[in-house]
Coordinates of C-alpha atoms in Angstrom, one line a residue:
X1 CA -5.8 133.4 -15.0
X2 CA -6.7 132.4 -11.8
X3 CA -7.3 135.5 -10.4
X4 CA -9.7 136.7 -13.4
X5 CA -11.3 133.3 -12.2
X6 CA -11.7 135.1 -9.0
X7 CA -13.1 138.0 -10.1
X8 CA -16.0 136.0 -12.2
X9 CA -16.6 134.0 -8.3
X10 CA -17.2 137.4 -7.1
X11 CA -19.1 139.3 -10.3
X12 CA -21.5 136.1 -9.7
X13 CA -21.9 136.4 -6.3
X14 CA -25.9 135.7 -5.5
X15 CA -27.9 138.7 -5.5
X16 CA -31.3 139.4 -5.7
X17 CA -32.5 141.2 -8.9
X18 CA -35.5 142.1 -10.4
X19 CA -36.7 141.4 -14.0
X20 CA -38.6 143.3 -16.2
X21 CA -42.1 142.4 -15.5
X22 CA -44.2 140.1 -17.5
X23 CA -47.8 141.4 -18.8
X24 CA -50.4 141.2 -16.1
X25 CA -53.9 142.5 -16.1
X26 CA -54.9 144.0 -12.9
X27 CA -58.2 144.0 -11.6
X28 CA -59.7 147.5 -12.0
X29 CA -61.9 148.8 -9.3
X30 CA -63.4 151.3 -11.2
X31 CA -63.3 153.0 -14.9
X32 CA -61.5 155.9 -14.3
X33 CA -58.1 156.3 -15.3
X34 CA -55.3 154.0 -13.3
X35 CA -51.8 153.9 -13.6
X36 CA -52.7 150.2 -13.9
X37 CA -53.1 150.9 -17.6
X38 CA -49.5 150.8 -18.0
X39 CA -47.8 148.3 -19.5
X40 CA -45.8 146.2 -16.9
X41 CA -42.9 144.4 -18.7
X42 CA -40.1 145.4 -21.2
X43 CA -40.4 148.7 -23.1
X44 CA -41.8 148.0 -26.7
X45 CA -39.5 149.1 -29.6
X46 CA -41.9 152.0 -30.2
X47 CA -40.7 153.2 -26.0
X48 CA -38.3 156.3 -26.1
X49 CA -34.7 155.1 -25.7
X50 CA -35.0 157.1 -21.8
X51 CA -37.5 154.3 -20.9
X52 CA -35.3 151.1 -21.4
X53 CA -32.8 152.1 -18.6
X54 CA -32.4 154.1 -15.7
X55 CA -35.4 155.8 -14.0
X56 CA -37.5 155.8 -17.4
X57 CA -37.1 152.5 -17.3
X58 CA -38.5 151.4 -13.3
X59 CA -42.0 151.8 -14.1
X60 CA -41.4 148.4 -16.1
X61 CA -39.8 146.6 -13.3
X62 CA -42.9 146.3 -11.3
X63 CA -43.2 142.5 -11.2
X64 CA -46.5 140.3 -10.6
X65 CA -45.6 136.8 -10.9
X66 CA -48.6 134.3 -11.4
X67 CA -48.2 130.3 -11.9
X68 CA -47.4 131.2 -15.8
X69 CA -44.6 133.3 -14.8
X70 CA -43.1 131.1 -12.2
X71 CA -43.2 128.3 -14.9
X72 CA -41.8 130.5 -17.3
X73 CA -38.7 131.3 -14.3
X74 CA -37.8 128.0 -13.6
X75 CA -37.8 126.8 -17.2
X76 CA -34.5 124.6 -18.4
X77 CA -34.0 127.7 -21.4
X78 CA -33.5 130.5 -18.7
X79 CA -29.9 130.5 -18.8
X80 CA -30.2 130.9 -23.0
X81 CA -32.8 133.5 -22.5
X82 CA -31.2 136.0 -20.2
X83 CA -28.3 135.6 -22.0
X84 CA -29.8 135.7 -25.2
X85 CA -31.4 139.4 -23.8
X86 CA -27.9 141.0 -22.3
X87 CA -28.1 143.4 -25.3
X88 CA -31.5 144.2 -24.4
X89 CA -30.9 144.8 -20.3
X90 CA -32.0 148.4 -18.5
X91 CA -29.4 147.5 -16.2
X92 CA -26.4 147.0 -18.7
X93 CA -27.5 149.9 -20.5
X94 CA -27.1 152.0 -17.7
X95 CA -23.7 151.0 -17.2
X96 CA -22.5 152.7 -20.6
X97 CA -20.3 155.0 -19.4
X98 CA -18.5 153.4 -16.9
X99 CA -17.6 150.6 -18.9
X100 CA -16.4 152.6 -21.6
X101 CA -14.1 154.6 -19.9
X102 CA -12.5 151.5 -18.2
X103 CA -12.7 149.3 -21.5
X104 CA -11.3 153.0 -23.4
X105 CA -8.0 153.1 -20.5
X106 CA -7.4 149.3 -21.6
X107 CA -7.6 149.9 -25.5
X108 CA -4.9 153.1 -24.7
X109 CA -2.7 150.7 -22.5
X110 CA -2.5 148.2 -25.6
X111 CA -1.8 151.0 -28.3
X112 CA 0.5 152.8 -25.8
X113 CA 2.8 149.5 -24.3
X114 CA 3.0 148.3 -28.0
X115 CA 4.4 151.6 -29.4
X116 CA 6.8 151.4 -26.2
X117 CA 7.5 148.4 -25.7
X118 CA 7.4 146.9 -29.5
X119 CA 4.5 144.8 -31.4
X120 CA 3.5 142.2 -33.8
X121 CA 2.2 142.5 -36.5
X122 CA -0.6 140.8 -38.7
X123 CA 2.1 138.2 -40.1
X124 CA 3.9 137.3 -36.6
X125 CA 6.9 139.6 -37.1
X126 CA 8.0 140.9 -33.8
X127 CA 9.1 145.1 -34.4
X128 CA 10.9 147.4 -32.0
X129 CA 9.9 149.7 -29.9
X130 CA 8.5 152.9 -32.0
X131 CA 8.9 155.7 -28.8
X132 CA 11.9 153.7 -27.3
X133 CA 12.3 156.6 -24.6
X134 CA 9.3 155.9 -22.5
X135 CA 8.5 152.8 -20.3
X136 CA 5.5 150.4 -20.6
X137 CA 3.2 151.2 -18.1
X138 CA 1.6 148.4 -16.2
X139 CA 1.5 147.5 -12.2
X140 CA 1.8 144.5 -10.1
X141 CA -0.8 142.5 -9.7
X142 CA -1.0 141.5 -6.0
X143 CA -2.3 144.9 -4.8
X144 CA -5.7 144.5 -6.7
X145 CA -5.2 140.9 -5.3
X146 CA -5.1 141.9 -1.6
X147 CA -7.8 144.4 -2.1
X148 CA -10.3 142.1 -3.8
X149 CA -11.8 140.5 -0.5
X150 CA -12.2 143.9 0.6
X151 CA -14.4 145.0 -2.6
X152 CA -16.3 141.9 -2.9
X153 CA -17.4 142.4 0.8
X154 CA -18.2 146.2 0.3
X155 CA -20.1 144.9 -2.3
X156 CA -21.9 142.0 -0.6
X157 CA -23.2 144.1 2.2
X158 CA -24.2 147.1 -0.3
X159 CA -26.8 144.1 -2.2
X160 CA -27.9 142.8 0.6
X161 CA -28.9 145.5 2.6
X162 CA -30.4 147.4 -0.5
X163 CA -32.1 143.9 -0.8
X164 CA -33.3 144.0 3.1
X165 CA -34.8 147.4 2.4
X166 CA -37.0 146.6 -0.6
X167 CA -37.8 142.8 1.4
X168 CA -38.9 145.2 3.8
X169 CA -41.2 147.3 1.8
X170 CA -42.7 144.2 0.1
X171 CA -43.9 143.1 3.7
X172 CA -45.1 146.4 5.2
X173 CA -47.6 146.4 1.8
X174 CA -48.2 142.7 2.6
X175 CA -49.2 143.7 6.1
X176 CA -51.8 146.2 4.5
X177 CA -53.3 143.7 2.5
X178 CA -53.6 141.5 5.1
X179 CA -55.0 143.6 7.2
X180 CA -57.3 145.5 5.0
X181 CA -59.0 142.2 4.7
X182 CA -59.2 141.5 8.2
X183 CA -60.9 144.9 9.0
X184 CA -63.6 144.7 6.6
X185 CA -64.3 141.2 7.0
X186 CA -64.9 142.1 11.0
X187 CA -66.6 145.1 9.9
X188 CA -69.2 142.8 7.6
X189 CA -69.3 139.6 10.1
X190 CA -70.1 142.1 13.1
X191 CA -72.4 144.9 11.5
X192 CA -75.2 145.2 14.0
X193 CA -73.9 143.2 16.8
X194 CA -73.9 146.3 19.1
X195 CA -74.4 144.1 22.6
X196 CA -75.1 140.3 23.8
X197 CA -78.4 139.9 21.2
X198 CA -79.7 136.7 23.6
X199 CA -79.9 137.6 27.3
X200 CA -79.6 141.8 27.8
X201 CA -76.4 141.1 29.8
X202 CA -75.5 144.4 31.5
X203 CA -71.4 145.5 30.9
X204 CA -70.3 148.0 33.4
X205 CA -74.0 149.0 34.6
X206 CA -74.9 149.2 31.2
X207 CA -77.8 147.4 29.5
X208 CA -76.8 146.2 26.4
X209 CA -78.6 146.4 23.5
X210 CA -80.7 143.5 21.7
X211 CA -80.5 142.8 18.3
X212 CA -82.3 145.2 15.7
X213 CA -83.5 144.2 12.6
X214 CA -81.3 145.8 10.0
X215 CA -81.7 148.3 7.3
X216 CA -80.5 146.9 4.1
X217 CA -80.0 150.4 2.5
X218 CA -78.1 151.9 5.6
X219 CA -75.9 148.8 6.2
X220 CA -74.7 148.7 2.6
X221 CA -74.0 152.6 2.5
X222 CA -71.8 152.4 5.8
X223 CA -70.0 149.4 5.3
X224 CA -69.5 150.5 1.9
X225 CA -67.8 154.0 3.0
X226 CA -65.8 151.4 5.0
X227 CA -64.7 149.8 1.9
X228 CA -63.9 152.9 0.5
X229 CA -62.1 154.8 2.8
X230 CA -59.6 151.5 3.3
X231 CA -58.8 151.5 -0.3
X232 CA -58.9 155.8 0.0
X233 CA -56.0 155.1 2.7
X234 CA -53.7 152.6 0.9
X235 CA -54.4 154.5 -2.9
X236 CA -53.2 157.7 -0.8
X237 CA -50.1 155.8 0.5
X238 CA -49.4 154.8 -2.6
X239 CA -49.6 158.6 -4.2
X240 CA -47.6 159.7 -1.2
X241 CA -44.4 157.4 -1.6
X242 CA -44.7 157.9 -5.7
X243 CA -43.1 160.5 -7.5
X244 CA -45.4 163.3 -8.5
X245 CA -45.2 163.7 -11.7
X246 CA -45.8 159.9 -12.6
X247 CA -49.0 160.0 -10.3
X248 CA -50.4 163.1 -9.6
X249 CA -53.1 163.3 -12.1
X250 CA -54.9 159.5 -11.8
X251 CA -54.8 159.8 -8.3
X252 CA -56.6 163.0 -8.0
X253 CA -59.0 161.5 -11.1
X254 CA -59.3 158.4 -9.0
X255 CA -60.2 159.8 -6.0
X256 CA -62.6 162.2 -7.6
X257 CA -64.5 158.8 -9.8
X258 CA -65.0 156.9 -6.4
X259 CA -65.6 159.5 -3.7
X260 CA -68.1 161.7 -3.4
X261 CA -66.9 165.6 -4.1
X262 CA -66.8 166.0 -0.5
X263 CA -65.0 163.4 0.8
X264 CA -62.5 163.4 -2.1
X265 CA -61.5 167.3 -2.0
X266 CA -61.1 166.6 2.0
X267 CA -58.2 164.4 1.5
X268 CA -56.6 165.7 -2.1
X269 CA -56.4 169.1 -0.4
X270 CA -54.7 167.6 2.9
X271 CA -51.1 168.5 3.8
X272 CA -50.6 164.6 4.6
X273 CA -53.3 162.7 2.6
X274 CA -52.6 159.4 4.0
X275 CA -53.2 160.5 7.5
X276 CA -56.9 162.5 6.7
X277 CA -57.6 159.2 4.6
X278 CA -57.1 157.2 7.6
X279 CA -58.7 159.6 10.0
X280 CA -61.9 159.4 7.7
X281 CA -61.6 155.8 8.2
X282 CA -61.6 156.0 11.8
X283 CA -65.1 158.3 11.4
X284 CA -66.7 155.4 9.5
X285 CA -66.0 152.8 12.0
X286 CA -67.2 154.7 15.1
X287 CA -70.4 155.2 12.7
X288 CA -70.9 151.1 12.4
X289 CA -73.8 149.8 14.6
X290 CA -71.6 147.7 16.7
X291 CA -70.3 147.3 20.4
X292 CA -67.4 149.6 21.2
X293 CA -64.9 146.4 22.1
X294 CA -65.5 145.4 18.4
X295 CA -64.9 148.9 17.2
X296 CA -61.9 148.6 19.1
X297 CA -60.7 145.1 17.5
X298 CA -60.9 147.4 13.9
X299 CA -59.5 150.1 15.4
X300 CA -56.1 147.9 15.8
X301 CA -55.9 147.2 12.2
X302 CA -55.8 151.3 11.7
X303 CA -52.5 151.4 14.3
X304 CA -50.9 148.8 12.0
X305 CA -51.7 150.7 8.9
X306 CA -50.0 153.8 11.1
X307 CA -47.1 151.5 11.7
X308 CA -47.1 150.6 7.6
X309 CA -46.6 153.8 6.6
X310 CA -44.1 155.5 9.1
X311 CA -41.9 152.2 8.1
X312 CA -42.5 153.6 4.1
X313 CA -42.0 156.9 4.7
X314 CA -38.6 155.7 7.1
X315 CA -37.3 153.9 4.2
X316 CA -38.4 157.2 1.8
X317 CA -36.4 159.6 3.7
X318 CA -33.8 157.7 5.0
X319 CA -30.9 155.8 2.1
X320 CA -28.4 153.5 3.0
X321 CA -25.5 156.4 5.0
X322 CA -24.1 158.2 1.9
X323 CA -20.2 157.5 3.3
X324 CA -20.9 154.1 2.9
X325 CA -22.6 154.4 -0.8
X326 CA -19.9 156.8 -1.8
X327 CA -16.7 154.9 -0.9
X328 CA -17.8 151.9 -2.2
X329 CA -18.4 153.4 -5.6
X330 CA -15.5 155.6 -5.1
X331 CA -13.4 151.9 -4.5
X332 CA -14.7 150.2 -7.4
X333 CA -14.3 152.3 -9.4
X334 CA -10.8 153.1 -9.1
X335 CA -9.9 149.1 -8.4
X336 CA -11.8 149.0 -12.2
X337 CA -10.1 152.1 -13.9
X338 CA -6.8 151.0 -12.4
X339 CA -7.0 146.9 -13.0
X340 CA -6.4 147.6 -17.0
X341 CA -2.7 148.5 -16.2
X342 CA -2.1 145.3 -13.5
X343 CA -3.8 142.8 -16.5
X344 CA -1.8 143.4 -19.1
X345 CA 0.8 140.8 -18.0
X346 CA -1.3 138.5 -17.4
X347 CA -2.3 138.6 -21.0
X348 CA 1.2 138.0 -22.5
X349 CA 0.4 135.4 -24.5
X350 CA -2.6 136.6 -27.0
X351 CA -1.6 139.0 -29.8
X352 CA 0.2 142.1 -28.4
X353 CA -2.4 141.9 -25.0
X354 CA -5.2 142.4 -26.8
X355 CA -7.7 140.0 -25.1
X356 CA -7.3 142.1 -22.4
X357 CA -10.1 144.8 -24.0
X358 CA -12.8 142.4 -24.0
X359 CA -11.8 141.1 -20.1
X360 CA -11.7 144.5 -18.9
X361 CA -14.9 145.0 -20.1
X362 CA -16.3 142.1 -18.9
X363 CA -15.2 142.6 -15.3
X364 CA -16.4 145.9 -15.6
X365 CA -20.1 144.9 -16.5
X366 CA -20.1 141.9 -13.7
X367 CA -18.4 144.5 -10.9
X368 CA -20.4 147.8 -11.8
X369 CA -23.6 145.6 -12.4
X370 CA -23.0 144.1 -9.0
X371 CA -23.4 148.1 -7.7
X372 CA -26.1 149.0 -9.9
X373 CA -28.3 146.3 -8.9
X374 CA -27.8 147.8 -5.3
X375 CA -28.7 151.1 -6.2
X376 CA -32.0 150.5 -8.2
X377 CA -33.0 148.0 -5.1
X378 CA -32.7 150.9 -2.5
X379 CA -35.5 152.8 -3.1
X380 CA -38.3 150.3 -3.5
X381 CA -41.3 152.3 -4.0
X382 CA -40.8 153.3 -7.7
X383 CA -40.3 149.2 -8.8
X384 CA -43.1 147.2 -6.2
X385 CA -46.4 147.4 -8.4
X386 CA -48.2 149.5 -5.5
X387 CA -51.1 150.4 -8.3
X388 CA -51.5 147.1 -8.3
X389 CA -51.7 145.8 -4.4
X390 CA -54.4 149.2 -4.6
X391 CA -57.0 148.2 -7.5
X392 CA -56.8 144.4 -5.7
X393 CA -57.4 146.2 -2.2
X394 CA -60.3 147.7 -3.2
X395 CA -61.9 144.8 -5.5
X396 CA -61.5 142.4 -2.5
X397 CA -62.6 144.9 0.3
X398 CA -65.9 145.7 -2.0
X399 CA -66.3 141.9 -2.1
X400 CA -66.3 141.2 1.5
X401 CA -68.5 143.8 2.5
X402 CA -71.0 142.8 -0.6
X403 CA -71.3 139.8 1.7
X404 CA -73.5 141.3 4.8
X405 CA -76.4 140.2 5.8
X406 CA -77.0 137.5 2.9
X407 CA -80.8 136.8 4.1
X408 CA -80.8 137.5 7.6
X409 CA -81.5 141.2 7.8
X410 CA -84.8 140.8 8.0
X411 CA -86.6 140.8 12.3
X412 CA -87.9 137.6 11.6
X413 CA -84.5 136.0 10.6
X414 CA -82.8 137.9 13.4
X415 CA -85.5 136.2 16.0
X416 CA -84.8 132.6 14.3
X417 CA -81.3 132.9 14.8
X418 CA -81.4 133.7 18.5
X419 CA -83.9 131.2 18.8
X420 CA -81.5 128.5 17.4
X421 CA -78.8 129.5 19.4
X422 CA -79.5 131.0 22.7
X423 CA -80.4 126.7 23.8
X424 CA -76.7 126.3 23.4
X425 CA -75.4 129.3 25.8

């Protein structure tokens, strides 16, 4: 018994998992037809039985967590709740076959060591041996003993660095909402600043320029295209590292609803959209009425959006080594398919071994889930709610650049402020 104690210290080894997502409502950026629309959180009982595990089931995993949710995860009745939903879990039900065949080899060891080896029956009569001519078949324990540092390790490292890689994806999208907003809140706070506005302070033999009233209409169309090409770029990404068939069609109705024909056919026909959404990006900035040095402080936010996506598209192409993925699956399970025949001592004293079924197939679960939970985590794309982190992009980069001006495009407000400030300087 101690060592199935073991074995549950190493099936509950912390790893980072991730739930089925609760209901969130996004905010849409525009009426035409999002993948926001689908339902984040557990498949309905209407949902095809594809969609409540495996791939089918991924889309649902795209977790949002709000104050309501966090309350909800660090409730006292969490411990009843998940285990009150085991029948109900993607990841179990992927796990169907696995833990069948190894629960299916310890049923045959009980049937075939009882016929061998003699049985009791429902009364507590102990019978002979039936086929007297062959031997039980069981093994020693201590080789699974010896081995199970090894797989617990194996296992360990798998989680954790399928872990680091979706960590990793979650930041590089952090870094573009970060940054998205730090572009278009230069672009709005410095619109028209194209030199020193006060004194006519040359720059490299250069007069500079003095501030210019500004033209309502004109600043709210180009800072506007800036607002839409940044959410063009990241809605793009976000096409680019999806699989086609789930978001082919809203993207190209998306990009249709918000740009203008133009513009949208430019980058839906491109061999690598992201890349002509960003380059159209960089054409609206060098269009803003602004000194070059601040064109170049928004042009920086552009090379981190480069960096963003070559780290996606590294992570896309590139899986944990395959050697490494493949003998730890090939180790488990063969430690699990073999283990049956190595318990069945240990289980001497319940009626003819039979608690061992229900063990074997709990291991199984804990071990296989352990591995499952690794694989689903490596490629992060298809479970981080990217849809999402776009439609929030483009609602807050609208936002900022609605800001502009607020009163002081006008020549006489421009002349005010210099007049207030140019004492100071």
């Amino acid at each position: 018994m101690k060592f199935l104690s073991a074995l549950l210290l190493l099936a509950l080894s912390p790893t980072q998992t991730v739930a089925f997502a609760p209901a969130n409502n996004h905010a849409v950026v525009s009426a035409a037809p999002s993948s926001t629309s689908l339902q984040m959180g557990p498949p309905s009982p209407k949902s095809l039985l594809t969609e409540t595990y495996g791939e089918g089931s991924r889309k649902y995993r795209r977790t949002v967590y709000t104050h309501n949710e966090w309350i909800k995860h660090r409730s006292s009745d969490r411990f009843i709740r998940n285990i009150s939903s085991m029948i109900n879990s993607g990841v179990y039900k992927s796990l169907g076959r696995e833990v069948v065949a190894t629960t299916a080899i310890a049923t045959f060891l009980v049937v075939f060591n009882a016929l061998t080896g003699g049985y009791t029956d429902f009364d507590g009569v102990q019978h002979e041996a039936i086929i007297s001519s062959l031997p039980q078949l069981t093994l020693p324990l201590t080789p699974f003993t010896l081995l199970s540092p090894s797989l617990g390790l194996l296992l360990v490292f798998r989680t954790n660095s399928s872990y680091g890689r979706w960590d990793e994806a979650r930041k590089f999208w952090g870094l573009n909402i970060n940054h998205t907003r730090d572009l278009n809140r230069m672009a709005t706070a410095w619109y028209g600043n194209e030199g020193d506005p006060w004194d006519g302070t040359e720059f490299m033999g250069a007069p500079s320029s003095k501030a210019q009233a500004i033209d309502p209409a004109e600043r709210q169309y180009l800072l506007g295209q800036i607002s839409l090409m940044t959410w063009a770029f990241v809605r793009s990404m976000k096409r680019h590292l999806s699989p086609p068939d789930e978001d082919e069609e809203d993207y190209i109705a998306e990009m249709n609803s918000r740009l203008s024909p133009e513009q949208a056919e430019a980058i839906i026909s491109a061999v690598h959209r992201p890349n002509r959404a960003l380059y159209d990006l960089s054409v609206a900035i060098e269009k803003l009425p602004m000194h070059f040095l601040r064109k170049d402080e928004l042009n920086k936010n552009l090379s981190i959006f480069e960096d963003t996506l070559g780290g996606c598209e590294r992570l896309l192409s590139s899986p944990i080594p395959l050697f490494y993925s493949r003998h730890t699956a090939r180790f488990l399970s063969t430690w699990l398919l073999l283990l049956p025949f190595a318990l069945y001592g240990q289980f001497g004293d319940s009626w003819n071994h039979i608690m061992m079924i229900p063990a074997t197939a709990f291991i199984s679960v804990s071990l296989f889930g352990i591995e499952e939970l690794a694989t689903q985590l490596e490629e992060p794309f298809t479970i981080l709610p990217m849809q999402g982190f776009c439609d929030k992009i483009g609602g807050w980069c609208d936002e900022i650049t609605s800001w502009a001006g607020q009163g002081q495009e006008a020549e006489e407000a421009v002349q005010a402020n210099i007049a207030e400030i140019a004492p100071s300087r």
